[in-house]
Structures are given as C-alpha cells and as structure tokens.
Tab-separated table of C-alpha atoms in Angstrom:
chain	number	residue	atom	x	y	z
A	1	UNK	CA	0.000	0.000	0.000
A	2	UNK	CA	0.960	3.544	-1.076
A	3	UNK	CA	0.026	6.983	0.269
A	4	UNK	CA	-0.133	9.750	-1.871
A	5	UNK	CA	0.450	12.828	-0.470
A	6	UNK	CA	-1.615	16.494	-1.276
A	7	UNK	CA	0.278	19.893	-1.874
A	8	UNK	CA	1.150	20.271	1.550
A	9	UNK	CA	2.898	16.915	1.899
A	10	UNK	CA	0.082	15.614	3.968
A	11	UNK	CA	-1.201	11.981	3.582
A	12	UNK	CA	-4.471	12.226	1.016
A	13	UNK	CA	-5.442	8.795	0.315
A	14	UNK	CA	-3.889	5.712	-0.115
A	15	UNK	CA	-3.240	3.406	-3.014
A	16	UNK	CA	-3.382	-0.068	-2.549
A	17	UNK	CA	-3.209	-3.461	-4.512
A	18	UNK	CA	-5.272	-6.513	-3.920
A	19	UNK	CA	-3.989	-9.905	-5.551
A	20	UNK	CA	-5.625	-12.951	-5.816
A	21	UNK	CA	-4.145	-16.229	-4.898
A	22	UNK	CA	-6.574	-18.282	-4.899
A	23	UNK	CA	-4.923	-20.564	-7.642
A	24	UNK	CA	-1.189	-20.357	-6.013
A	25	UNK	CA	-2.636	-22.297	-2.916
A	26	UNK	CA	-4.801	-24.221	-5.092
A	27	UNK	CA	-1.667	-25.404	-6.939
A	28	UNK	CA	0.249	-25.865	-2.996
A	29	UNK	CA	-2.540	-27.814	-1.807
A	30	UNK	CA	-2.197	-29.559	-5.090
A	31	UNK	CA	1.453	-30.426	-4.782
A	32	UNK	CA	1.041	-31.461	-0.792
A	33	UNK	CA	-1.924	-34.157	-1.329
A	34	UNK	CA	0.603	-35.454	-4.823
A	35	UNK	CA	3.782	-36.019	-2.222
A	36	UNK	CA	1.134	-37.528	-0.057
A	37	UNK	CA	0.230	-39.580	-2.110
A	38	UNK	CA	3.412	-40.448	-3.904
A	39	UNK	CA	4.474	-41.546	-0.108
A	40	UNK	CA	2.031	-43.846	0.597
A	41	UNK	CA	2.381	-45.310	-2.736
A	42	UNK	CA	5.978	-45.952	-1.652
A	43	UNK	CA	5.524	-47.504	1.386
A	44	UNK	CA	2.438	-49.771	0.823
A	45	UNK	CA	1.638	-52.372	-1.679
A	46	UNK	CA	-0.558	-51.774	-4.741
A	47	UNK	CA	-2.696	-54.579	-4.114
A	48	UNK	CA	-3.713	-55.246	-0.892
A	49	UNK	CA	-2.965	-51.628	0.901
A	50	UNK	CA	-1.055	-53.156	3.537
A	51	UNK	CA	2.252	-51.838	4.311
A	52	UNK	CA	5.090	-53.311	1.893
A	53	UNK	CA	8.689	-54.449	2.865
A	54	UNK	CA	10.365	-51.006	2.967
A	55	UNK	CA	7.695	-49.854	5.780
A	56	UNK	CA	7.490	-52.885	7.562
A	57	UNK	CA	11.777	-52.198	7.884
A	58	UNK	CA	11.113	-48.818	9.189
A	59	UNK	CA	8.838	-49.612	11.673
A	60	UNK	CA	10.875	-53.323	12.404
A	61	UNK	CA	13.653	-50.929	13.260
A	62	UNK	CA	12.216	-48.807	15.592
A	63	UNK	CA	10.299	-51.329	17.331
A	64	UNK	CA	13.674	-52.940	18.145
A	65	UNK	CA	14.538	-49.722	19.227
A	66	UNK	CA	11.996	-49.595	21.819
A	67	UNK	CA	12.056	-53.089	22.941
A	68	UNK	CA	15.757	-52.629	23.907
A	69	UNK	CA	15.135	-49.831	26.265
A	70	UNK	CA	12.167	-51.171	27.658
A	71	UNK	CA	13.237	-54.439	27.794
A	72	UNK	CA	9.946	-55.855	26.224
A	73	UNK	CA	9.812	-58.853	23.480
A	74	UNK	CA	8.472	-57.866	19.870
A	75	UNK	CA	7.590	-61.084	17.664
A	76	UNK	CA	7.720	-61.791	13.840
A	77	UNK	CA	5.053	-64.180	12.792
A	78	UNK	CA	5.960	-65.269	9.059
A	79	UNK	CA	3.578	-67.158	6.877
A	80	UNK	CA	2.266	-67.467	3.507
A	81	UNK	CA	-0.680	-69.300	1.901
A	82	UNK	CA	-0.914	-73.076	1.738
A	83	UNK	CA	-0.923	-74.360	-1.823
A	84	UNK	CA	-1.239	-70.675	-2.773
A	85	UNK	CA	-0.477	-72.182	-6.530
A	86	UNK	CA	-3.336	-73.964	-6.985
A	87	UNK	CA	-5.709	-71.256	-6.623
A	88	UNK	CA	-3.649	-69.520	-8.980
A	89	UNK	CA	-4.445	-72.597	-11.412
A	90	UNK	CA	-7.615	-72.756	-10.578
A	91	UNK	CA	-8.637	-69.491	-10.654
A	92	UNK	CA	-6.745	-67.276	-12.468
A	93	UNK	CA	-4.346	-64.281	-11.245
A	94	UNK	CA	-6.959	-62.595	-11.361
A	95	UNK	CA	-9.036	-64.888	-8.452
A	96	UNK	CA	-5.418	-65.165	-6.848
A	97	UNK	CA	-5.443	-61.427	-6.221
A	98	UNK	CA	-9.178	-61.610	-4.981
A	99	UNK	CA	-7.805	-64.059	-2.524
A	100	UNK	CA	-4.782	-61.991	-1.264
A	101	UNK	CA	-7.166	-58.736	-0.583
A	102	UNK	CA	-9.484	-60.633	1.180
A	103	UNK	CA	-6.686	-62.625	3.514
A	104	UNK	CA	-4.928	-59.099	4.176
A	105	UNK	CA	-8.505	-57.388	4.705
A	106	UNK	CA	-8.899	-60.275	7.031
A	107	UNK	CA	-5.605	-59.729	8.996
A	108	UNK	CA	-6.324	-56.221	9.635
A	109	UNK	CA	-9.167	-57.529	11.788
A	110	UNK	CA	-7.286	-59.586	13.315
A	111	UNK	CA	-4.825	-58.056	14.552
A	112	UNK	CA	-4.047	-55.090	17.603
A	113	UNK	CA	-3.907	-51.610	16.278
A	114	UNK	CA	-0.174	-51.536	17.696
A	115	UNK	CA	0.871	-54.297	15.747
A	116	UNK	CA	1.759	-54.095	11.788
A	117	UNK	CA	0.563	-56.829	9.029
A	118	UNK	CA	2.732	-56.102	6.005
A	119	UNK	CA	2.601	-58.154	2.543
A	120	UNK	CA	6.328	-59.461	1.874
A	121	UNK	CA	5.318	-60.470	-1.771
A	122	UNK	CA	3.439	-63.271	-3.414
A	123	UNK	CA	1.171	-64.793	-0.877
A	124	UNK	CA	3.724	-64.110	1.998
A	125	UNK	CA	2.713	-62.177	5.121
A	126	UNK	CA	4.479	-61.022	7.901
A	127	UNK	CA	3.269	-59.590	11.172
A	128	UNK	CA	5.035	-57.397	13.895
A	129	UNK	CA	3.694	-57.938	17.457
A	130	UNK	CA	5.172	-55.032	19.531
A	131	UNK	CA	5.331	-55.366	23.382
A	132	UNK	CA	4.825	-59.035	24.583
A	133	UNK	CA	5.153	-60.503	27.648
A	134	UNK	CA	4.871	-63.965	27.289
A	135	UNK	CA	5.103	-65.900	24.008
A	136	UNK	CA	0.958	-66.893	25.348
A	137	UNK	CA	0.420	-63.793	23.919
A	138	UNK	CA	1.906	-64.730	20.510
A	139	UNK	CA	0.593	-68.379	20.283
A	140	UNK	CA	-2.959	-66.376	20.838
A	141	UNK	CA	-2.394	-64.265	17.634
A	142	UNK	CA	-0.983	-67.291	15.798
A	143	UNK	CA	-4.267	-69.246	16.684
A	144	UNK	CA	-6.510	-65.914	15.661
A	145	UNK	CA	-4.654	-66.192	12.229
A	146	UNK	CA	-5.165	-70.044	11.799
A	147	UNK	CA	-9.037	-69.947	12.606
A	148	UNK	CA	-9.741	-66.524	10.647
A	149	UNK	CA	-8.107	-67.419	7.391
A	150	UNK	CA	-9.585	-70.763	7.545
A	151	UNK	CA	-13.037	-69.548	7.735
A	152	UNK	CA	-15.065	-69.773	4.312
A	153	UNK	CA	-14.289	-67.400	1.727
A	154	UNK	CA	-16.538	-66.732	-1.043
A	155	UNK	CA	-14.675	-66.570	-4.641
A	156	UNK	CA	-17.192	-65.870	-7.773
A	157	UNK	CA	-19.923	-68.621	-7.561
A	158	UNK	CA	-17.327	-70.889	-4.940
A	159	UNK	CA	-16.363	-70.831	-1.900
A	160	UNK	CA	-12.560	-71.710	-0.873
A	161	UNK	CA	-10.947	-72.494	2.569
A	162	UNK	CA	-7.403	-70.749	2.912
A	163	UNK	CA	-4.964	-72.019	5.226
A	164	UNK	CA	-1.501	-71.164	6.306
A	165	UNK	CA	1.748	-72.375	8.047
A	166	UNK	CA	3.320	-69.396	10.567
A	167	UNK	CA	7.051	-69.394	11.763
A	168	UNK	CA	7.403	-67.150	14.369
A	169	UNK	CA	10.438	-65.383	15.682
A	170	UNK	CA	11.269	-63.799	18.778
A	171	UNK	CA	13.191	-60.447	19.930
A	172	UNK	CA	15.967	-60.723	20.961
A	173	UNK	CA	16.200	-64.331	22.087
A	174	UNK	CA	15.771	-65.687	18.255
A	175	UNK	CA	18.361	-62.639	17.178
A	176	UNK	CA	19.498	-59.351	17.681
A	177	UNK	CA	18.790	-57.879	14.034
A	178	UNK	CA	16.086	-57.770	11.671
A	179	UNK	CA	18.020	-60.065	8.757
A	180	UNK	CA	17.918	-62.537	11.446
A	181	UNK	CA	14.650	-62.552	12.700
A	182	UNK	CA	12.981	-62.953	9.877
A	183	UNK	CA	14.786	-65.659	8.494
A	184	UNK	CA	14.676	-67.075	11.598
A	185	UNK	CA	10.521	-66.374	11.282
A	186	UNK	CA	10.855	-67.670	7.695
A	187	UNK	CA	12.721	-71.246	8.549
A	188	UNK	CA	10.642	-71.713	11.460
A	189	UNK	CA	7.291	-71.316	8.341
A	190	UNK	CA	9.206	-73.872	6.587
A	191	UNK	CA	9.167	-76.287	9.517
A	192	UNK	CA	5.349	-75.813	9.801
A	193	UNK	CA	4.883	-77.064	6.458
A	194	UNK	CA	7.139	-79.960	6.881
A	195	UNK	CA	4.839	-80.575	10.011
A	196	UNK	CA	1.701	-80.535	7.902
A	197	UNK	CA	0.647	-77.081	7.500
A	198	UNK	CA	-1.874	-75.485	9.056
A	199	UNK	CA	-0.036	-74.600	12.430
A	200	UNK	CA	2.694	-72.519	14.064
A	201	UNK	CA	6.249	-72.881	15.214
A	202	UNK	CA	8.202	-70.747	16.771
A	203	UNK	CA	12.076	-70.935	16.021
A	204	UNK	CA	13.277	-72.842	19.338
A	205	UNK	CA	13.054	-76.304	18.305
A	206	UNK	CA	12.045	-77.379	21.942
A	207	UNK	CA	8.785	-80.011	21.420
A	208	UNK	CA	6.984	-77.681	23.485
A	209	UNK	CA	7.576	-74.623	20.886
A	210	UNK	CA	5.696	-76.496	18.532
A	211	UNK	CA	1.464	-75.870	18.811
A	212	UNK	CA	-0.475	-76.611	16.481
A	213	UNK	CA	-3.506	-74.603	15.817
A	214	UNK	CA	-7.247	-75.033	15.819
C-alpha cells in the first residue's frame, strides 16, 4: 500500500493493490496431497494396501529400538498361503489377487492396532507384534490367524478355505537384528509345512515350541 500525499505533503489517500491467490494455494494444496500420495504409494503395496517391505523395515527398526530400552519382546510371525499355486491354477491371477485382498482385509481384523501386518510379496505375510510378555500372547495371535483365514471365503460362484503355516520369531532371544529374525521367522514357516501345515512354530526347536492350531 501507497500513500499519496496532497500539496502540503500531507497523507491524502492511499493506493493499494489486492492480488488474488486463490490458484497459487490451489496449486500448494495440489502439490502437498501429490507427495502424499506419492508416499504412501511408496511404502504400501498396490494390491492389498497393507504396508510393503520397505515400511514394515522402518517400523521393524524402531520397534527394536523400543524393545531394547524397555526391555519388552516384539515377535515376527511369518507365513504365507498353503498351496497358494493352486488357486492360482484354478482361478486365475486374477481370483489369486481376490484371494490376497481378502486374507490381508482379514488380517487387519485380526490383529491389535499396535501391531503391523505387512505383505512381503506373493502370498507371503508377515506380522510385527510389539510389546509381549509372554510368548501366550503370541501363540494367541498365531491361533486368531489359523481360525480366521480358515473360515469360508466366497470366490465368484465358490467358496474356498485358505490355510496357512506361521514361523514365528522372537526379539531378541531368536536374534538381535532384523536379517535374522525374519529368516529365523521364515525357517521356522518352513518347519510348519514340513509338520503338515496349518499350524505354528516358533524358532526354538524345543517339542513344546511347537502348537499346532485349531
């Protein structure tokens, strides 16, 4: 804004200029919800919306974080589909990707809000259970995956039963970094199929580490 002054020097009126930017914060507002969504494109996979590897890293990292100053266990549960193939034959890629929304869709309800269900790729899943106290707690969860996936799902004019086989790590008994728990997690998945699928083992090969599920 500008005065402008009359003979004397005094202040008259004053001259001012009004600009509209309505489009410049149109265009910011623009450019924030883009990155936005550029981010969670980044850090969550396409098909299922769950959290991909790269987040589940970040957030396997600073749970470890916390669990060594509190001095609290975190867990890995590792699984994927059984037979996951021969849906994929049956069905199509197309039914095979109806399958994996519904099982993570499923796992979401199955879960605590504190804990995070991340797809690894292909029909693998992998779940972070933040402050336990006893492994009870994770054999629970375990069981809540077994008997929820198992339940009926409806594909097209069928109806399918899903089951899975869940190797479960523990921090920091099983292993101090994240490499390590999780293929700790992933041999102990392995074992549950050589078992008969279906169940859960955790990675200490005790008999007693090994419970099947309903």
């Amino acid at each position: 804004m500008a005065w402008l002054l009359d003979e004397e020097g005094r202040p008259e009126y004053a001259v001012g200029m009004v600009q509209d930017i309505t489009e410049r914060k149109l265009a910011e507002l623009r450019l924030a919800e883009n990155e936005e969504r550029f981010k969670h494109l980044a850090h969550h996979d396409n098909l299922t919306g769950l959290p991909n590897r790269l987040l589940f890293a970040d957030r396997l990292h600073h749970a470890m974080s916390r669990a060594r100053r509190s001095g609290a266990l975190l867990a890995l549960l590792f699984f994927d589909l059984d037979r996951f193939k021969a849906i994929n034959d049956t069905h199509g890629h197309e039914g095979g990707d109806e399958v994996l929304r519904a099982v993570a869709q499923r796992l979401t309800g199955l879960v605590r809000d504190a804990d995070t269900v991340a797809r690894f790729g292909g029909d693998e899943f992998i779940i972070l259970m933040e402050d336990v106290t006893e492994t009870t707690d994770v054999e629970h969860l375990a069981g809540k995956v077994l008997a929820g996936l198992a339940q009926p799902l409806p594909l097209g004019d069928q109806t399918l039963t899903v089951t899975t086989s869940i190797g479960i790590s523990i921090f920091p008994r099983d292993g101090a970094d994240a490499d390590t728990l999780i293929k700790r997690a992933d041999d102990a998945m392995f074992r549950a199929k050589q078992e008969g699928r279906n169940l859960f083992v955790f990675h200490d090969e005790t008999p007693l580490a090994r419970v099947a599920g309903p």
